């Protein structure tokens, strides 16, 4: 493959546009470099800022895919359609009959996509027509392979950096707002923007760095998407009750199902927090309380809950990570 020559500042500008338009995050060049730590790319980006840089096409693609993965756009690191097609081939290669069947379907698909099902076909690449013909020739097993090939091809088109990044977000959201706080209203999500969720799902080691208010919003978002009625407290002067949760069918005067105390901290949660939450649960006439934390409960706190029979649950650091996985996919809410 050939090389791409980027003049001074062009590559860094290109990467910030990718982060903004495709992922929806407004990031500085240093933030981009920080997220590429562990690769050779931070030096490449910084060199590109000063004097320009020349990159082979496959190296630029690797840079592009790494950045998208590390800021939350892809769940797993993408390696390109050629890599995924090779994986499909090697999966079939383990068994000779499977490989022969795969090669027949693959070659037929290639022929149809280039020439159409019939010579002179006015729309040779119509997937539905091709899949119908593949089913006639190879049955359901052949269609399964054909669909996998189409998915790989379509994903490759969508992820190809040479086709333009595409505008998926009009108003980029500053990444630093996740850690320093922001008043910007979410575009997707009621309490916290989906872009922050996607970012954290791939960078869950940073949940302890979140701004405390964003952590409360994440908690409220989880219960909201799980189908509950939710009230997020004002953030200050809330008497220690950060989130109130009601059953979906609850009326205006009903007591909450549970009240939630959010603790974004590194130290373990001590029993004084447990006792305070228990008192709040009783006062609110809630069924139980929940402590959501980026840390974990101390042994003393756990003992207090069990010994005194408090109706208190805990969502600790690993539980919060699980929330992020469930919330990650835009538009689908909780994944069960």
XYZ file of C-alpha atoms in Angstrom:
336
model
C 0.000 0.000 0.000
C 1.045 3.584 -0.522
C 1.899 6.350 1.898
C 0.017 9.433 3.062
C 1.839 12.708 3.594
C 0.433 14.955 6.307
C 1.646 18.538 6.448
C 2.324 20.312 9.765
C -0.716 20.137 12.083
C -2.755 18.149 9.552
C -2.591 14.731 11.280
C -3.435 16.063 14.771
C -6.290 18.111 13.311
C -7.521 15.026 11.472
C -7.557 12.985 14.695
C -9.391 15.654 16.677
C -12.016 15.777 13.909
C -12.390 12.002 14.089
C -12.893 12.183 17.858
C -15.423 14.983 17.441
C -17.492 13.927 14.447
C -17.386 10.143 14.835
C -17.217 9.669 18.614
C -18.689 13.004 19.701
C -15.869 13.932 22.099
C -13.988 17.212 21.937
C -10.393 16.335 22.804
C -7.125 18.218 22.857
C -4.085 16.858 21.066
C -2.499 15.954 24.408
C -5.636 14.069 25.457
C -5.456 12.112 22.208
C -1.788 11.332 22.827
C -2.562 10.224 26.388
C -5.121 7.749 25.086
C -2.602 6.292 22.643
C -0.092 5.588 25.420
C 1.558 2.190 25.020
C 1.908 2.581 21.244
C 4.358 4.530 19.094
C 1.600 6.887 17.998
C 1.937 9.694 20.597
C 5.363 10.597 19.165
C 3.947 10.377 15.644
C 1.104 12.768 16.513
C 3.428 15.243 18.237
C 5.832 15.138 15.268
C 2.877 15.739 12.987
C 1.997 18.873 14.941
C 5.422 20.419 14.361
C 6.859 19.203 11.086
C 4.307 16.947 9.437
C 4.616 13.217 8.989
C 4.524 10.523 6.335
C 2.634 7.329 7.177
C 2.016 4.166 5.246
C -1.703 3.641 4.717
C -1.828 0.563 6.945
C -0.064 2.438 9.763
C -2.566 5.286 9.535
C -5.401 2.736 9.644
C -3.883 1.163 12.761
C -3.648 4.600 14.392
C -7.262 5.339 13.448
C -8.582 2.022 14.790
C -6.609 2.322 18.029
C -7.922 5.808 18.704
C -11.551 4.835 18.062
C -11.261 1.863 20.385
C -9.516 3.704 23.185
C -12.062 6.509 23.332
C -15.018 4.137 23.338
C -16.288 3.910 19.755
C -15.598 0.184 19.304
C -15.985 -2.400 22.057
C -12.996 -4.392 20.773
C -9.987 -3.195 18.815
C -10.877 -3.359 15.114
C -8.228 -4.690 12.713
C -9.880 -4.186 9.335
C -12.140 -6.226 7.065
C -9.260 -8.253 5.592
C -8.375 -9.473 9.078
C -11.985 -10.420 9.836
C -12.402 -12.245 6.518
C -9.186 -14.138 7.255
C -10.631 -15.136 10.652
C -13.732 -16.455 8.888
C -11.525 -18.488 6.545
C -9.379 -19.925 9.347
C -12.469 -20.903 11.331
C -13.577 -23.036 8.378
C -10.049 -24.304 7.699
C -10.098 -26.517 10.796
C -12.384 -28.965 8.973
C -11.821 -29.939 5.320
C -15.522 -30.268 4.341
C -16.301 -26.980 6.063
C -13.455 -25.277 4.219
C -14.614 -26.617 0.850
C -18.172 -25.425 1.567
C -16.918 -22.018 2.691
C -14.798 -21.583 -0.431
C -17.749 -22.441 -2.675
C -20.005 -19.907 -0.943
C -17.264 -17.273 -0.859
C -16.409 -17.580 -4.564
C -20.098 -17.551 -5.489
C -20.658 -14.440 -3.386
C -17.701 -12.703 -5.024
C -18.997 -13.546 -8.485
C -22.532 -12.345 -7.725
C -21.322 -9.119 -6.129
C -19.231 -8.308 -9.202
C -21.516 -9.537 -11.977
C -24.972 -9.957 -10.520
C -27.037 -13.130 -10.232
C -27.700 -12.965 -13.978
C -25.591 -11.343 -16.662
C -26.793 -7.824 -17.331
C -28.446 -7.563 -13.922
C -29.274 -3.816 -13.516
C -28.578 -3.977 -9.755
C -25.848 -6.624 -9.359
C -25.020 -5.898 -5.709
C -28.538 -6.056 -4.217
C -27.898 -8.122 -1.056
C -31.426 -9.526 -0.845
C -31.261 -10.888 -4.394
C -27.836 -12.406 -3.792
C -28.832 -13.952 -0.443
C -31.928 -15.500 -2.020
C -29.788 -17.109 -4.738
C -27.208 -18.304 -2.195
C -30.025 -19.939 -0.214
C -31.208 -21.800 -3.338
C -27.703 -23.076 -3.992
C -26.349 -23.718 -0.485
C -29.244 -23.641 1.967
C -29.379 -21.966 5.376
C -25.728 -22.756 6.149
C -24.639 -20.904 3.034
C -26.818 -17.911 3.874
C -25.246 -17.756 7.340
C -21.778 -17.480 5.800
C -22.989 -14.939 3.252
C -24.538 -12.753 5.955
C -21.304 -12.872 7.964
C -19.392 -11.771 4.885
C -21.815 -8.897 4.284
C -21.520 -7.793 7.913
C -17.742 -7.752 7.656
C -17.847 -5.805 4.377
C -20.330 -3.254 5.726
C -18.350 -2.814 8.916
C -15.217 -2.308 6.841
C -16.905 0.417 4.806
C -18.135 2.174 7.941
C -14.741 1.963 9.626
C -12.598 2.800 6.603
C -10.648 5.994 7.392
C -10.052 6.669 3.706
C -13.785 7.107 3.024
C -14.064 10.058 5.405
C -14.940 9.846 9.082
C -18.638 10.623 8.643
C -20.552 13.008 10.881
C -22.279 11.016 13.627
C -22.313 13.818 16.227
C -22.930 17.480 15.448
C -22.044 18.922 18.873
C -18.896 17.367 20.351
C -18.816 16.989 24.131
C -15.638 17.936 26.000
C -14.059 14.837 27.477
C -12.758 16.837 30.419
C -16.368 17.500 31.420
C -16.578 13.890 32.570
C -13.833 14.515 35.106
C -14.235 18.191 35.967
C -17.983 18.535 35.596
C -20.169 20.104 32.928
C -23.579 21.742 32.641
C -23.992 20.617 29.040
C -27.212 18.630 28.620
C -26.965 15.077 27.223
C -27.870 14.504 23.589
C -28.470 10.800 24.222
C -29.470 9.803 27.718
C -31.549 11.560 30.344
C -28.915 12.182 33.007
C -25.489 11.420 31.486
C -24.502 11.481 27.836
C -24.102 8.150 26.025
C -20.675 9.269 24.806
C -19.381 9.343 28.366
C -20.806 5.872 28.991
C -19.147 4.464 25.869
C -15.871 6.097 26.830
C -15.952 4.706 30.379
C -16.901 1.223 29.227
C -13.543 1.035 27.426
C -11.683 3.000 30.126
C -13.270 1.652 33.302
C -10.039 2.159 35.220
C -10.993 5.853 35.223
C -14.360 5.567 36.976
C -12.680 6.738 40.168
C -11.590 9.913 38.370
C -15.134 10.914 37.411
C -16.549 14.143 38.746
C -18.759 13.231 41.707
C -21.844 14.696 40.022
C -21.250 12.682 36.868
C -21.041 9.558 39.025
C -24.439 10.380 40.517
C -25.817 10.926 37.004
C -24.450 7.565 35.868
C -26.228 5.885 38.774
C -29.518 7.625 37.968
C -29.128 6.694 34.290
C -28.755 3.018 35.127
C -31.957 2.847 37.155
C -33.809 4.962 34.580
C -32.908 2.611 31.734
C -33.765 -0.407 33.862
C -37.356 0.813 33.824
C -37.684 2.586 37.172
C -38.908 6.081 37.970
C -35.918 8.096 39.113
C -35.297 11.373 40.860
C -31.746 12.728 40.910
C -31.077 14.918 43.914
C -29.765 18.485 43.578
C -26.183 17.441 44.325
C -25.857 19.588 47.417
C -28.173 19.999 50.373
C -29.721 16.604 49.584
C -29.241 15.200 53.123
C -27.098 12.403 51.750
C -29.761 11.018 49.413
C -28.374 11.220 45.889
C -30.938 9.201 43.933
C -34.486 8.098 44.730
C -35.953 5.156 42.836
C -39.609 4.109 42.501
C -41.287 1.134 40.907
C -42.606 1.884 37.395
C -46.212 1.807 38.567
C -45.652 4.059 41.614
C -47.977 7.014 42.108
C -47.060 10.606 43.080
C -47.441 10.042 46.830
C -45.829 6.607 47.062
C -42.707 5.979 49.086
C -39.601 5.142 47.047
C -38.547 1.577 46.397
C -35.008 2.474 47.397
C -32.764 5.421 48.037
C -29.214 5.497 46.772
C -26.053 6.951 48.240
C -23.241 7.467 45.689
C -19.655 7.371 46.908
C -16.993 8.151 44.337
C -13.855 7.622 46.412
C -10.747 5.473 46.749
C -11.082 4.693 50.461
C -13.330 1.853 51.551
C -16.849 2.712 52.696
C -17.000 2.749 56.501
C -19.901 1.735 58.730
C -20.860 5.348 59.515
C -22.101 5.627 55.910
C -24.118 2.435 56.325
C -25.724 3.690 59.532
C -26.571 7.032 57.965
C -28.150 5.386 54.921
C -30.177 3.064 57.153
C -31.609 6.082 58.954
C -32.455 7.712 55.598
C -34.192 4.530 54.426
C -36.376 4.506 57.517
C -37.167 8.206 57.250
C -38.151 7.905 53.572
C -40.086 4.666 54.238
C -38.171 3.029 51.407
C -37.894 -0.734 51.109
C -34.095 -0.689 51.061
C -31.008 1.399 50.477
C -28.163 1.071 47.986
C -24.571 2.239 48.268
C -22.962 2.703 44.858
C -19.219 3.202 45.020
C -16.061 3.240 42.941
C -14.399 1.525 45.913
C -15.792 -1.220 48.162
C -17.324 -1.673 51.587
C -14.993 -2.092 54.527
C -15.253 -5.287 56.594
C -16.804 -3.217 59.401
C -19.492 -1.866 57.074
C -20.351 -5.356 55.838
C -20.523 -6.650 59.396
C -22.842 -3.812 60.424
C -25.239 -4.603 57.569
C -25.406 -8.326 58.359
C -25.324 -8.097 62.169
C -28.064 -5.478 62.387
C -30.154 -6.832 59.541
C -30.104 -3.594 57.585
C -31.889 -3.656 54.210
C -28.897 -2.233 52.399
C -27.296 -3.428 49.176
C -23.961 -2.439 47.688
C -22.828 -1.926 44.109
C -19.054 -1.834 44.346
C -16.412 -1.055 41.737
C -16.835 -4.259 39.706
C -20.598 -3.813 39.798
C -20.285 -0.316 38.361
C -18.102 -1.742 35.587
C -20.895 -4.215 34.875
C -23.346 -1.320 34.618
C -21.168 0.299 31.964
C -21.181 -2.891 29.905
C -24.973 -3.072 30.085
C -25.445 0.592 29.251
C -22.863 0.732 26.483
C -24.895 0.006 23.361
C -26.676 3.214 22.231
C -30.416 2.964 21.854
C -30.854 -0.472 23.428
C -30.712 0.428 27.115
C -30.129 -2.534 29.406
C -28.779 -5.642 27.679
C -29.994 -8.843 29.337
